Coordinates of C-alpha atoms in Angstrom, one line a residue:
Chain A
M1 CA -71.2 55.2 8.7
G2 CA -72.3 58.3 6.9
A3 CA -70.9 61.6 5.8
E4 CA -67.6 61.3 7.7
F5 CA -66.9 57.8 6.2
V6 CA -67.7 59.0 2.6
A7 CA -65.5 62.1 3.0
L8 CA -62.6 60.7 4.9
S9 CA -62.4 56.9 4.5
L10 CA -64.1 56.0 1.2
P11 CA -61.6 57.7 -1.2
P12 CA -58.4 56.4 0.4
L13 CA -60.0 52.9 0.7
L14 CA -61.0 52.9 -2.9
I15 CA -57.6 54.2 -4.0
G16 CA -55.9 51.6 -1.9
I17 CA -58.0 48.8 -3.5
L18 CA -57.4 50.1 -7.0
A19 CA -53.7 50.4 -6.4
A20 CA -53.4 46.9 -4.9
V21 CA -55.3 45.3 -7.7
T22 CA -53.5 47.2 -10.4
C23 CA -50.1 46.0 -9.1
A24 CA -51.3 42.4 -8.3
L25 CA -52.5 41.7 -11.8
P26 CA -49.1 42.0 -13.7
G27 CA -47.5 40.7 -10.5
N28 CA -48.9 37.2 -11.3
F29 CA -46.9 37.0 -14.5
L30 CA -43.8 38.6 -13.1
L31 CA -43.8 36.0 -10.3
L32 CA -44.1 33.1 -12.7
R33 CA -41.3 34.5 -14.8
R34 CA -39.1 34.9 -11.7
Q35 CA -39.1 38.6 -12.3
A36 CA -41.0 39.6 -9.2
L37 CA -38.2 41.9 -8.1
I38 CA -38.8 44.2 -11.1
G39 CA -41.7 45.8 -9.2
D40 CA -39.3 46.5 -6.4
A41 CA -36.8 48.0 -8.8
I42 CA -39.3 50.2 -10.6
S43 CA -40.8 51.6 -7.4
H44 CA -37.4 52.5 -6.1
V45 CA -36.1 54.2 -9.3
V46 CA -39.3 56.3 -9.4
L47 CA -37.6 58.5 -6.7
P48 CA -34.8 59.9 -8.7
G49 CA -37.3 60.4 -11.5
I50 CA -39.6 62.6 -9.6
V51 CA -36.7 64.5 -8.0
I52 CA -35.3 65.3 -11.4
A53 CA -38.7 66.2 -12.6
F54 CA -39.1 68.6 -9.6
L55 CA -35.6 70.1 -10.2
L56 CA -36.5 70.7 -13.9
T57 CA -39.9 72.2 -13.4
G58 CA -39.8 73.5 -9.9
T59 CA -43.2 72.2 -9.0
I60 CA -44.7 69.0 -7.8
A61 CA -47.5 69.1 -10.2
T62 CA -48.9 65.7 -11.2
L63 CA -47.9 65.6 -14.8
P64 CA -44.2 66.3 -14.6
M65 CA -44.0 63.9 -11.6
L66 CA -45.6 61.1 -13.6
L67 CA -43.4 61.8 -16.6
G68 CA -40.3 61.8 -14.5
A69 CA -41.3 58.6 -12.8
A70 CA -42.2 56.9 -16.1
G71 CA -38.9 58.1 -17.6
A72 CA -36.9 56.7 -14.7
A73 CA -38.8 53.4 -14.9
L74 CA -38.0 53.2 -18.6
L75 CA -34.3 54.0 -17.9
A76 CA -34.2 51.3 -15.2
V77 CA -35.7 48.7 -17.5
V78 CA -33.1 49.5 -20.2
L79 CA -30.2 49.5 -17.7
I80 CA -31.3 46.2 -16.1
E81 CA -31.4 44.6 -19.5
G82 CA -28.1 46.2 -20.4
V83 CA -26.3 45.1 -17.2
R84 CA -27.7 41.6 -17.6
R85 CA -26.5 41.2 -21.1
T86 CA -23.1 42.9 -20.9
A87 CA -22.1 41.5 -17.5
R88 CA -23.8 38.2 -18.1
I89 CA -25.3 38.0 -14.7
E90 CA -28.7 36.8 -13.6
A91 CA -31.7 39.1 -13.9
G92 CA -32.2 39.4 -10.1
A93 CA -28.7 40.6 -9.5
A94 CA -28.9 43.1 -12.4
M95 CA -32.1 44.5 -10.9
G96 CA -30.6 44.7 -7.5
V97 CA -27.5 46.6 -8.8
V98 CA -29.6 49.0 -10.9
F99 CA -32.4 49.9 -8.5
T100 CA -30.2 50.4 -5.4
S101 CA -27.9 52.6 -7.4
L102 CA -30.6 54.7 -8.8
F103 CA -32.5 54.9 -5.5
A104 CA -29.3 56.0 -3.7
A105 CA -28.8 58.6 -6.4
G106 CA -32.3 59.8 -5.8
V107 CA -31.7 60.2 -2.1
L108 CA -28.5 62.2 -2.8
L109 CA -30.3 64.4 -5.2
L110 CA -33.1 65.0 -2.8
E111 CA -30.6 65.9 0.0
Q112 CA -28.8 68.3 -2.2
S113 CA -31.8 70.1 -3.6
D114 CA -34.0 72.6 -1.8
T115 CA -37.3 70.7 -1.4
S116 CA -38.1 72.2 2.0
G117 CA -40.9 74.2 0.6
V118 CA -42.7 71.2 -1.0
H119 CA -44.0 67.9 0.1
L120 CA -41.3 65.7 -1.3
D121 CA -39.2 63.4 0.8
V122 CA -38.0 59.9 1.2
E123 CA -40.8 59.0 3.6
H124 CA -43.4 60.2 1.2
A125 CA -41.8 58.0 -1.5
L126 CA -42.0 55.0 0.8
Y127 CA -45.3 55.3 2.5
G128 CA -47.3 57.6 0.2
N129 CA -50.0 59.7 1.7
L130 CA -53.1 57.5 1.5
E131 CA -54.8 59.0 4.6
S132 CA -54.6 62.5 3.2
L133 CA -56.6 61.6 0.0
I134 CA -59.8 62.9 1.4
W135 CA -62.9 64.1 -0.4
L136 CA -63.8 67.5 1.1
D137 CA -66.8 68.1 -1.2
A138 CA -68.6 65.0 0.1
T139 CA -71.5 65.5 2.4
G140 CA -72.8 61.9 2.5
W141 CA -73.5 58.9 0.3
A142 CA -75.7 61.2 -1.9
S143 CA -72.5 62.9 -3.1
L144 CA -71.6 59.8 -5.1
V145 CA -74.3 60.9 -7.6
D146 CA -73.7 64.6 -7.3
P147 CA -71.6 65.8 -10.3
V148 CA -70.4 68.9 -8.5
A149 CA -69.2 67.0 -5.5
L150 CA -67.7 64.2 -7.7
A151 CA -65.5 66.9 -9.4
G152 CA -63.8 67.4 -6.1
L153 CA -62.7 63.8 -5.7
P154 CA -58.9 63.3 -5.2
S155 CA -57.4 63.1 -8.7
E156 CA -55.6 60.0 -7.6
L157 CA -58.8 58.1 -7.8
P158 CA -59.7 58.5 -11.5
R159 CA -56.0 58.2 -12.3
M160 CA -55.7 54.9 -10.5
A161 CA -58.9 53.7 -12.1
L162 CA -57.6 54.5 -15.5
A163 CA -54.4 52.6 -14.8
L164 CA -56.4 49.6 -13.7
L165 CA -58.5 49.8 -16.9
I166 CA -55.4 49.9 -19.1
V167 CA -53.8 46.9 -17.2
C168 CA -57.0 44.9 -17.5
L169 CA -57.4 45.6 -21.2
A170 CA -53.7 44.8 -22.0
L171 CA -53.8 41.5 -20.0
W172 CA -57.0 40.5 -21.7
L173 CA -55.6 41.1 -25.1
M174 CA -52.1 39.5 -24.3
W175 CA -53.5 36.7 -22.2
R176 CA -52.8 33.7 -24.3
P177 CA -49.4 34.8 -25.8
L178 CA -48.3 36.0 -22.4
A179 CA -49.2 32.6 -20.8
I180 CA -47.5 30.6 -23.5
A181 CA -44.4 32.8 -23.5
T182 CA -44.2 32.7 -19.7
F183 CA -44.4 28.9 -19.6
D184 CA -42.2 28.1 -22.6
E185 CA -40.5 31.0 -24.3
G186 CA -38.6 28.9 -26.9
F187 CA -41.8 27.2 -28.0
A188 CA -43.7 30.5 -28.0
A189 CA -41.0 31.9 -30.4
T190 CA -41.4 29.0 -32.8
L191 CA -45.1 29.9 -33.0
G192 CA -44.0 33.3 -34.3
L193 CA -44.9 35.1 -31.1
P194 CA -42.7 38.2 -30.4
V195 CA -41.5 36.9 -27.1
R196 CA -39.1 39.8 -26.4
A197 CA -41.8 42.4 -27.1
I198 CA -44.2 40.4 -24.9
G199 CA -41.7 40.4 -22.0
L200 CA -41.0 44.1 -22.5
G201 CA -44.8 44.8 -22.7
L202 CA -45.3 43.1 -19.4
V203 CA -42.5 45.1 -17.7
M204 CA -44.0 48.3 -19.2
L205 CA -47.4 47.4 -17.8
A206 CA -45.8 46.8 -14.4
A207 CA -44.1 50.2 -14.7
L208 CA -47.4 51.8 -15.4
A209 CA -49.0 50.2 -12.4
A210 CA -46.0 51.1 -10.2
V211 CA -45.9 54.7 -11.3
A212 CA -49.6 55.3 -11.0
A213 CA -49.8 53.6 -7.6
F214 CA -46.6 55.1 -6.2
D215 CA -47.9 58.7 -6.0
A216 CA -51.0 57.7 -4.1
V217 CA -49.8 54.9 -1.9
G218 CA -46.0 54.9 -1.9
S219 CA -43.6 52.2 -2.9
I220 CA -44.2 49.9 0.1
I221 CA -47.6 48.9 -1.2
V222 CA -46.4 48.7 -4.7
I223 CA -43.6 46.2 -3.8
A224 CA -45.9 44.1 -1.6
M225 CA -48.8 44.0 -4.1
F226 CA -46.6 42.9 -7.0
I227 CA -45.5 39.8 -5.0
C228 CA -47.7 38.9 -2.0
P229 CA -51.2 38.5 -3.5
P230 CA -50.0 36.5 -6.6
A231 CA -47.8 34.3 -4.4
S232 CA -50.7 33.7 -2.0
A233 CA -52.9 32.9 -5.0
R234 CA -50.5 30.4 -6.3
M235 CA -51.0 28.4 -3.0
M236 CA -54.7 28.2 -3.7
T237 CA -54.9 26.9 -7.2
D238 CA -53.0 25.1 -10.0
R239 CA -54.7 27.1 -12.8
L240 CA -53.5 30.4 -14.2
G241 CA -56.9 32.0 -14.6
A242 CA -57.9 31.0 -11.1
Q243 CA -54.6 32.2 -9.8
V244 CA -55.2 35.7 -11.2
G245 CA -58.7 35.7 -9.7
W246 CA -57.4 34.7 -6.3
S247 CA -54.7 37.4 -6.5
V248 CA -57.3 40.1 -7.1
A249 CA -59.3 38.8 -4.1
F250 CA -56.3 38.8 -1.9
A251 CA -55.3 42.3 -3.1
I252 CA -58.7 43.7 -2.2
L253 CA -58.7 41.9 1.1
S254 CA -55.3 43.3 2.0
A255 CA -56.3 46.8 1.1
V256 CA -59.6 46.7 3.1
L257 CA -58.2 44.9 6.2
G258 CA -55.0 46.9 6.1
Y259 CA -56.8 50.2 5.9
V260 CA -59.3 49.4 8.7
A261 CA -56.6 47.9 10.9
A262 CA -54.4 51.0 10.5
G263 CA -57.2 53.4 11.2
Y264 CA -58.9 51.6 14.1
G265 CA -56.6 48.8 15.2
P266 CA -54.3 50.8 17.4
L267 CA -57.3 52.5 19.0
W268 CA -58.9 49.1 19.7
L269 CA -55.6 48.0 21.3
G270 CA -55.6 51.1 23.5
F271 CA -53.1 53.3 21.6
E272 CA -53.9 56.8 20.8
N273 CA -52.8 57.2 17.2
S274 CA -53.5 55.4 13.9
V275 CA -50.6 53.9 12.0
S276 CA -49.6 54.2 8.4
A277 CA -52.3 52.6 6.2
A278 CA -49.7 51.8 3.5
G279 CA -47.5 50.0 6.0
M280 CA -50.5 48.1 7.4
I281 CA -51.8 47.1 4.0
A282 CA -48.4 45.7 3.0
T283 CA -48.2 43.9 6.4
V284 CA -51.6 42.3 6.0
S285 CA -50.7 41.1 2.5
G286 CA -47.6 39.5 4.0
L287 CA -49.7 37.9 6.7
I288 CA -52.1 36.5 4.1
L289 CA -49.1 35.0 2.3
G290 CA -48.0 33.4 5.5
V291 CA -51.4 31.9 6.1
T292 CA -51.7 30.5 2.6
M293 CA -48.2 29.1 2.7
L294 CA -49.1 27.2 5.8
A295 CA -52.7 26.2 4.9
G296 CA -53.2 26.7 1.2
P297 CA -54.2 23.6 -0.8
R298 CA -51.3 24.0 -3.2
R299 CA -48.3 24.7 -1.1
H300 CA -45.5 24.8 -3.5
P301 CA -45.0 28.4 -4.3
A302 CA -43.7 29.4 -7.8
G303 CA -40.8 31.8 -7.5
L304 CA -40.3 31.2 -3.8
A305 CA -39.3 27.6 -3.4
R306 CA -39.3 24.6 -5.6
K307 CA -40.0 21.0 -4.9
G308 CA -37.7 18.3 -6.1
Chain B
M1 CA -10.2 18.8 -36.6
V2 CA -10.2 16.4 -39.5
A3 CA -11.3 17.7 -42.8
I4 CA -14.7 16.4 -43.7
K5 CA -14.1 16.0 -47.4
D6 CA -12.4 12.6 -47.3
V7 CA -15.2 10.4 -46.0
N8 CA -18.9 10.8 -46.5
P9 CA -19.0 14.3 -47.7
V10 CA -21.7 16.4 -46.2
Q11 CA -24.4 17.2 -48.7
A12 CA -24.5 20.8 -49.7
A13 CA -27.9 22.5 -49.9
P14 CA -29.2 22.2 -53.5
R15 CA -28.8 25.4 -55.4
N16 CA -31.3 24.6 -58.1
E17 CA -34.5 22.8 -57.3
G18 CA -36.4 21.3 -60.1
V19 CA -40.0 22.2 -60.4
Q20 CA -41.2 18.6 -59.8
A21 CA -38.7 17.6 -57.1
P22 CA -40.0 18.4 -53.6
P23 CA -37.8 20.8 -51.8
P24 CA -36.0 19.3 -48.8
A25 CA -37.8 19.6 -45.5
L26 CA -34.7 21.4 -44.1
S27 CA -31.7 22.8 -45.8
V28 CA -28.9 24.6 -43.9
A29 CA -26.0 26.3 -45.7
G30 CA -22.9 27.7 -44.1
L31 CA -24.4 28.0 -40.6
T32 CA -22.2 29.5 -37.9
V33 CA -23.4 30.2 -34.4
A34 CA -21.3 31.6 -31.5
Y35 CA -22.0 32.3 -27.9
G36 CA -19.4 34.9 -27.0
E37 CA -16.2 34.3 -29.0
K38 CA -16.1 30.5 -29.4
P39 CA -18.3 29.1 -32.2
A40 CA -20.8 26.5 -31.0
V41 CA -21.7 25.6 -34.6
F42 CA -19.2 26.3 -37.4
S43 CA -19.9 26.4 -41.1
V44 CA -22.5 23.6 -41.1
D45 CA -24.3 22.5 -44.2
M46 CA -27.2 20.1 -43.7
T47 CA -30.0 18.7 -45.9
V48 CA -33.0 16.7 -44.6
A49 CA -35.1 15.1 -47.4
Q50 CA -38.9 15.0 -46.8
G51 CA -40.2 11.8 -45.2
T52 CA -36.9 11.0 -43.4
M53 CA -36.1 10.5 -39.8
T54 CA -32.8 12.0 -38.9
A55 CA -30.8 11.9 -35.7
I56 CA -28.4 14.7 -34.8
V57 CA -25.6 13.0 -32.8
G58 CA -22.4 14.3 -31.3
P59 CA -20.6 14.6 -28.0
N60 CA -21.7 17.0 -25.2
G61 CA -21.2 20.6 -26.2
A62 CA -20.9 19.7 -29.9
G63 CA -23.6 22.2 -30.9
K64 CA -26.5 19.7 -31.4
S65 CA -29.1 21.8 -29.6
T66 CA -27.6 25.0 -30.9
L67 CA -28.0 23.8 -34.5
L68 CA -31.7 22.9 -33.8
K69 CA -32.3 26.3 -32.1
A70 CA -30.6 28.2 -35.0
V71 CA -32.9 26.3 -37.5
L72 CA -35.9 27.5 -35.4
G73 CA -34.7 31.0 -35.1
L74 CA -34.2 30.8 -31.3
V75 CA -30.6 31.8 -31.5
K76 CA -29.2 34.2 -34.0
P77 CA -26.5 32.8 -36.3
L78 CA -23.5 34.8 -37.3
S79 CA -23.9 33.6 -40.8
G80 CA -25.6 31.0 -42.9
E81 CA -29.0 30.3 -44.4
V82 CA -31.8 28.1 -43.3
R83 CA -34.7 27.0 -45.5
L84 CA -37.7 24.9 -44.5
F85 CA -39.5 23.3 -47.5
G86 CA -37.7 25.9 -49.6
L87 CA -39.1 28.7 -47.6
A88 CA -37.8 31.2 -45.1
L89 CA -38.7 30.4 -41.4
S90 CA -41.2 33.1 -41.1
R91 CA -43.2 31.6 -44.0
A92 CA -42.8 28.0 -42.9
R93 CA -44.0 28.3 -39.3
D94 CA -47.3 26.5 -39.9
R95 CA -45.4 23.5 -41.2
I96 CA -43.0 23.0 -38.3
A97 CA -43.4 21.9 -34.7
Y98 CA -40.8 22.1 -32.0
V99 CA -40.4 19.8 -29.0
P100 CA -38.0 21.5 -26.6
Q101 CA -35.9 19.8 -23.9
R102 CA -38.2 18.9 -21.0
A103 CA -35.9 20.6 -18.5
S104 CA -36.1 23.9 -20.3
V105 CA -39.4 24.9 -18.6
D106 CA -40.7 25.3 -15.1
W107 CA -43.2 22.5 -14.6
D108 CA -44.5 24.2 -11.5
F109 CA -46.4 26.6 -13.9
P110 CA -50.1 26.7 -13.0
A111 CA -51.5 24.7 -15.9
R112 CA -53.2 21.4 -16.6
V113 CA -52.0 18.9 -19.2
I114 CA -54.8 19.9 -21.6
D115 CA -53.8 23.6 -21.2
V116 CA -50.3 22.8 -22.4
V117 CA -51.5 20.8 -25.4
L118 CA -53.9 23.6 -26.4
M119 CA -50.9 26.0 -26.6
G120 CA -50.0 24.1 -29.8
L121 CA -53.2 25.6 -31.4
H122 CA -52.2 29.2 -30.9
R123 CA -51.5 29.9 -34.5
E124 CA -55.0 28.7 -35.4
L125 CA -56.7 30.5 -32.6
G126 CA -54.9 33.8 -32.8
L127 CA -55.3 36.4 -30.1
L128 CA -59.0 36.4 -29.2
R129 CA -60.7 33.3 -30.7
R130 CA -62.0 31.1 -27.9
V131 CA -61.1 27.4 -27.5
R132 CA -64.1 25.4 -28.8
P133 CA -65.2 21.8 -28.2
E134 CA -63.6 20.7 -31.5
H135 CA -60.2 22.1 -30.3
L136 CA -60.5 20.2 -27.1
D137 CA -61.4 17.1 -29.0
R138 CA -58.3 17.5 -31.1
A139 CA -56.1 18.1 -28.1
R140 CA -57.6 15.0 -26.4
A141 CA -56.9 12.9 -29.5
C142 CA -53.3 13.9 -29.5
L143 CA -53.0 13.0 -25.8
A144 CA -54.5 9.6 -26.6
R145 CA -51.9 9.1 -29.3
V146 CA -49.1 9.4 -26.7
G147 CA -51.1 7.4 -24.1
M148 CA -51.9 10.3 -21.9
Q149 CA -55.7 10.6 -22.3
D150 CA -56.3 9.9 -18.7
F151 CA -54.2 12.8 -17.5
A152 CA -55.9 15.7 -19.3
T153 CA -56.9 17.5 -16.1
R154 CA -53.8 16.7 -14.1
Q155 CA -51.5 19.6 -13.0
I156 CA -48.3 19.3 -15.1
G157 CA -46.1 19.5 -12.0
Q158 CA -47.5 16.1 -10.8
L159 CA -46.4 14.2 -13.9
S160 CA -43.3 12.0 -14.1
G161 CA -40.5 13.1 -16.5
G162 CA -41.6 10.7 -19.1
Q163 CA -45.2 11.8 -18.9
Q164 CA -44.1 15.5 -19.2
Q165 CA -42.1 14.5 -22.4
R166 CA -45.2 12.9 -23.8
V167 CA -47.3 16.0 -23.1
F168 CA -44.7 18.1 -25.0
L169 CA -45.0 15.6 -27.9
A170 CA -48.8 15.9 -27.8
R171 CA -48.5 19.7 -28.0
A172 CA -46.4 19.3 -31.1
L173 CA -48.8 16.7 -32.6
V174 CA -51.8 19.1 -32.3
Q175 CA -49.9 21.5 -34.6
Q176 CA -50.2 19.0 -37.5
A177 CA -46.8 20.0 -38.8
D178 CA -44.8 18.5 -41.7
L179 CA -41.5 18.7 -40.0
Y180 CA -41.0 17.8 -36.3
L181 CA -37.8 19.1 -34.6
L182 CA -37.2 17.4 -31.2
D183 CA -34.4 18.3 -28.7
E184 CA -33.4 15.1 -26.8
P185 CA -36.9 13.6 -26.7
F186 CA -35.6 10.4 -25.0
A187 CA -33.5 12.1 -22.3
G188 CA -34.4 10.9 -18.8
V189 CA -37.6 9.1 -19.7
D190 CA -38.8 5.7 -18.7
A191 CA -38.7 2.7 -21.1
A192 CA -42.5 2.8 -21.7
T193 CA -42.3 6.5 -22.7
E194 CA -39.4 5.9 -25.0
K195 CA -41.4 3.1 -26.7
A196 CA -44.5 5.3 -27.0
I197 CA -42.6 8.3 -28.4
I198 CA -40.7 6.3 -31.0
G199 CA -44.0 4.6 -32.0
V200 CA -45.6 8.0 -32.6
L201 CA -42.5 9.3 -34.5
K202 CA -42.6 6.2 -36.8
E203 CA -46.3 6.8 -37.4
L204 CA -45.6 10.4 -38.4
Q205 CA -42.9 9.3 -40.8
A206 CA -45.3 6.7 -42.3
E207 CA -47.7 9.7 -42.9
G208 CA -44.9 11.3 -45.0
R209 CA -43.8 13.8 -42.3
S210 CA -40.1 14.5 -41.5
I211 CA -38.4 14.2 -38.2
V212 CA -35.2 15.6 -36.9
A213 CA -34.2 14.8 -33.4
V214 CA -31.1 15.6 -31.3
H215 CA -30.2 12.2 -29.9
H216 CA -27.6 11.1 -27.4
D217 CA -28.0 7.3 -27.1
L218 CA -25.7 5.6 -29.7
S219 CA -27.2 2.2 -28.9
T220 CA -30.6 3.1 -30.4
V221 CA -29.5 5.1 -33.5
R222 CA -29.8 2.2 -35.8
A223 CA -33.2 1.1 -34.5
Y224 CA -34.8 4.5 -34.4
F225 CA -33.5 6.5 -37.3
D226 CA -32.8 6.1 -41.0
H227 CA -30.6 9.1 -41.4
L228 CA -27.7 10.4 -39.2
F229 CA -26.1 13.8 -38.9
L230 CA -22.8 13.6 -36.9
I231 CA -21.6 16.9 -35.5
N232 CA -18.8 18.2 -33.4
T233 CA -19.1 22.0 -33.9
R234 CA -18.4 21.2 -37.6
A235 CA -20.4 18.7 -39.5
I236 CA -18.5 15.4 -39.4
A237 CA -20.6 13.2 -41.6
A238 CA -24.2 12.9 -42.9
G239 CA -26.3 10.4 -44.8
P240 CA -28.2 7.2 -44.3
V241 CA -27.5 5.5 -41.0
A242 CA -26.1 2.4 -42.7
D243 CA -23.4 4.5 -44.4
V244 CA -22.6 7.0 -41.7
F245 CA -22.8 5.0 -38.4
T246 CA -19.3 3.7 -38.6
G247 CA -16.6 3.4 -35.9
E248 CA -14.4 5.7 -37.9
N249 CA -16.9 8.5 -38.1
L250 CA -17.9 8.2 -34.5
Q251 CA -14.3 8.3 -33.4
R252 CA -13.9 11.5 -35.4
A253 CA -17.0 13.0 -33.9
Y254 CA -16.3 12.0 -30.3
G255 CA -12.5 12.0 -30.4
G256 CA -10.9 10.4 -27.4
R257 CA -14.1 10.8 -25.4
L258 CA -15.7 7.6 -26.9
G259 CA -14.2 4.5 -25.4
E260 CA -13.8 1.2 -27.3
A261 CA -16.3 -0.4 -25.0
Q262 CA -18.9 2.3 -26.0
L263 CA -18.2 1.8 -29.7
A264 CA -18.6 -1.9 -29.3
G265 CA -21.8 -1.5 -27.3
G266 CA -23.2 0.9 -29.9
T267 CA -24.2 -2.1 -32.1
L268 CA -21.4 -1.1 -34.4
T269 CA -20.3 -4.7 -34.6
G270 CA -23.8 -6.1 -35.1

C-alpha cells in the first residue's frame, strides 16, 4: 500500500469513518429517546433544501448547499414539533409525515428544475460520492506532512472533522443533563434543567451531523449510522458511557469493513466492478447489528423491542 | 359538583405571613390546569404546613397527579399561584425533591442503580464537576436507607417494581430536600417495599421535613398520613385526617364510584 492508497483510498476511508462516528454519537441519545427516526427525517429533508439553494444561487458551491440543507433541517424540526402538537399524534408518525412530504417535494422540484448541467440528482442524495473524494496532490505517505499537498485534500475531510469536533464538545458539555433528561424528563425539569432546550439541542446536533455527512456520503450512511451502531452498542453493555464507546467502535468498524468490501469484495468474488461504498458501509452496520442482536451479552435492545 | 363551603372549608393560602411564623411548605391559590378544553384541576387552593405528611386522594382522573405536576412546574397552569416555603418555584428548587411515578420512565435505560441515585446530586455537581468518593458515599447511604445497598451496581432494568420505586426514593433522599413530593409511591409495590418506604417517610417527617404524596389506597390513609387533601378536579376537603376522612367527604369526592363495601373497608368505621 503506497501512493495509490494514500491518494485514492485514504481520504474516502477517513471521511467515511468521520461521518459514521459523527452520526453515531448523537444517535445513542436519539435511540434512547425513541427518536431514532429523526436522523432519517433530517437526511431526507436535506434534498429540498439543497435544490432550493441551487435554484436561488445557480451553483452547487458548498456554502449555499450547506445553508440550504441546514435551513431545511431546521424547518423539518419545527414542522415535526408543530404537527405533533397540533394533531396530537406520536412523534414517529409526525416525523414520517413531514419527511416524506418534504422529500417528495424535493424530488418534484429537482425534476422541474434544470439541473442537467450540474451534479445534483436523487442518486447523489442517497449514495453520496464517497469514492470520488480523492486526493490528487498526494504522492505517498510523505504527503501527509507536506503542507502544499495537504491543501489539496478534499474539503469534505476538514469539514467532517470540524463537525465531529463540535459534536464531541457539545456532548461532553451536555453529558450529564442530557443523560438525566433522557432517562427521566420530569425529574430533570424539577432539577431546573431546561429539558426542552436540551431536546432541541440534541436534534440540532443530529441535524449538524446529518447535513455535514450528507454531502460527502449521502443519506443512506447517515440514516444507518444514527441507528445501527448505537443499537448494536446497546446489546453489548448496560452502561451509557460504555454504550457510546461501543457505538464509536462499531461505526469505525462499519466504515472500514464497508469501504474495503465495496472496493475489493466484488473483485474477490469474481465480479468486475466495485459497488457503492456508502451502500456497503450501511449494509455492514446492519449486519453488525444482526450479529450483536443474536450474540450480544445484553440482548434487549432499547428502542427496538422491550421485554415484559 | 357540590359546593365546598359547607363542610370542611379548604384553607386559603395565607395572605399575610407573620415574620416569626414559618411559611407553609406549599401554598397553592386558584390553580386551574387544563389539557385541551376540559380542566383537570379547577380553581384549587391548598396549604401544606411544614412538618406534615399529606395524602392527595381522589378518584382516577381527578387531577391528583396533575396538581402535583403543576406544583412542580411540569405542566403549565391556566391560572393560579404556587409558593414553596413562601418562594417561587425557581428559587425553591434546592428545597424540594420529586419522586415520579415509576412507570413514567423506561427502565431499560443503560444505567446502574447508583447512577440513577447520583442524578439527584446534579444541582450540587453542576455541568462539569466530577463525582467524587464523598458523593458516592452519600448515594450509597441513601440506598442503605431504603434497603437497597446491595444493589448499587445492578442494572436498573433487572429490578422488581418495588426495588425500582425504592431507587427513586433514594434519588430523592440524596437531594436532602425540605419538601418531598411523591406521585403514587405505593402503586404496584410489594408489601416489604411499602413498609420500607413509609418507614423512611416517617423518618423524614420526624426530621421536620414535609411530605405530600398522591395516594390511591383508602385503607392506609389513616395509618400513613396525618393530613388529607381530597380532590375531584375541584378541592373537596382538606385538613387533618381525623376531620376530613369521613364517609360523607369520600362520597362527595368519589361520587357513585365508591361502593358501600369500599367505604366500610376503608377503616371508616374503625
